Amino acid sequence: MYLIRLKRNVGKIDMIVRIILGSILFALGALRVFPGGHLGAVIPVILGAALVVEGVSRY
């Protein structure tokens, strides 16, 4: 019983971390912080959006 609760809590933490890190990556890409011109901005935005979507789908 304890392991089921522990697994559920780890899943929630994983979801929260994915949403937060995805949002940060999305924002930094939108602000063009990474080098590489347009490609340096597009790749982090796509990866950040994918992390946010994956985190939300885990909820």
Coordinates of C-alpha atoms in Angstrom, one line a residue:
M1 CA 0.0 0.0 0.0
Y2 CA 2.8 2.4 0.9
L3 CA 4.6 1.7 -2.4
I4 CA 1.5 2.6 -4.4
R5 CA 1.2 5.9 -2.6
L6 CA 4.9 6.6 -3.0
K7 CA 4.7 5.8 -6.8
R8 CA 1.7 8.2 -7.1
N9 CA 3.6 11.0 -5.3
V10 CA 6.7 10.5 -7.5
G11 CA 4.5 10.8 -10.5
K12 CA 3.0 14.1 -9.3
I13 CA 6.5 15.4 -8.7
D14 CA 7.6 14.3 -12.1
M15 CA 4.6 16.0 -13.7
I16 CA 5.3 19.3 -11.9
V17 CA 9.0 19.2 -12.8
R18 CA 8.2 18.6 -16.5
I19 CA 5.8 21.5 -16.6
I20 CA 8.1 23.9 -14.8
L21 CA 11.2 23.0 -16.8
G22 CA 9.3 23.0 -20.1
S23 CA 7.9 26.5 -19.3
I24 CA 11.4 27.8 -18.5
L25 CA 12.8 26.3 -21.7
F26 CA 9.9 27.7 -23.7
A27 CA 10.4 31.2 -22.2
L28 CA 14.1 31.2 -22.8
G29 CA 13.7 30.0 -26.4
A30 CA 11.1 32.7 -27.0
L31 CA 13.5 35.3 -25.6
R32 CA 16.2 34.0 -27.9
V33 CA 18.7 33.4 -25.1
F34 CA 20.3 30.5 -26.8
P35 CA 22.9 31.1 -29.7
G36 CA 22.1 30.0 -33.2
G37 CA 19.7 32.7 -34.5
H38 CA 16.3 31.4 -35.4
L39 CA 17.2 27.8 -35.1
G40 CA 18.5 28.5 -31.6
A41 CA 15.1 29.9 -30.7
V42 CA 12.9 27.3 -32.4
I43 CA 14.4 24.2 -31.0
P44 CA 14.0 25.2 -27.3
V45 CA 10.5 26.4 -27.9
I46 CA 9.5 23.1 -29.4
L47 CA 11.2 21.0 -26.7
G48 CA 9.7 23.2 -24.0
A49 CA 6.2 22.9 -25.4
A50 CA 6.7 19.1 -25.7
L51 CA 7.7 18.9 -22.1
V52 CA 4.7 20.9 -20.9
V53 CA 2.3 18.8 -23.0
E54 CA 3.9 15.6 -21.6
G55 CA 3.7 16.9 -18.1
V56 CA 0.0 17.9 -18.5
S57 CA -0.9 14.5 -20.1
R58 CA 0.6 12.7 -17.0
Y59 CA -2.0 14.5 -14.8

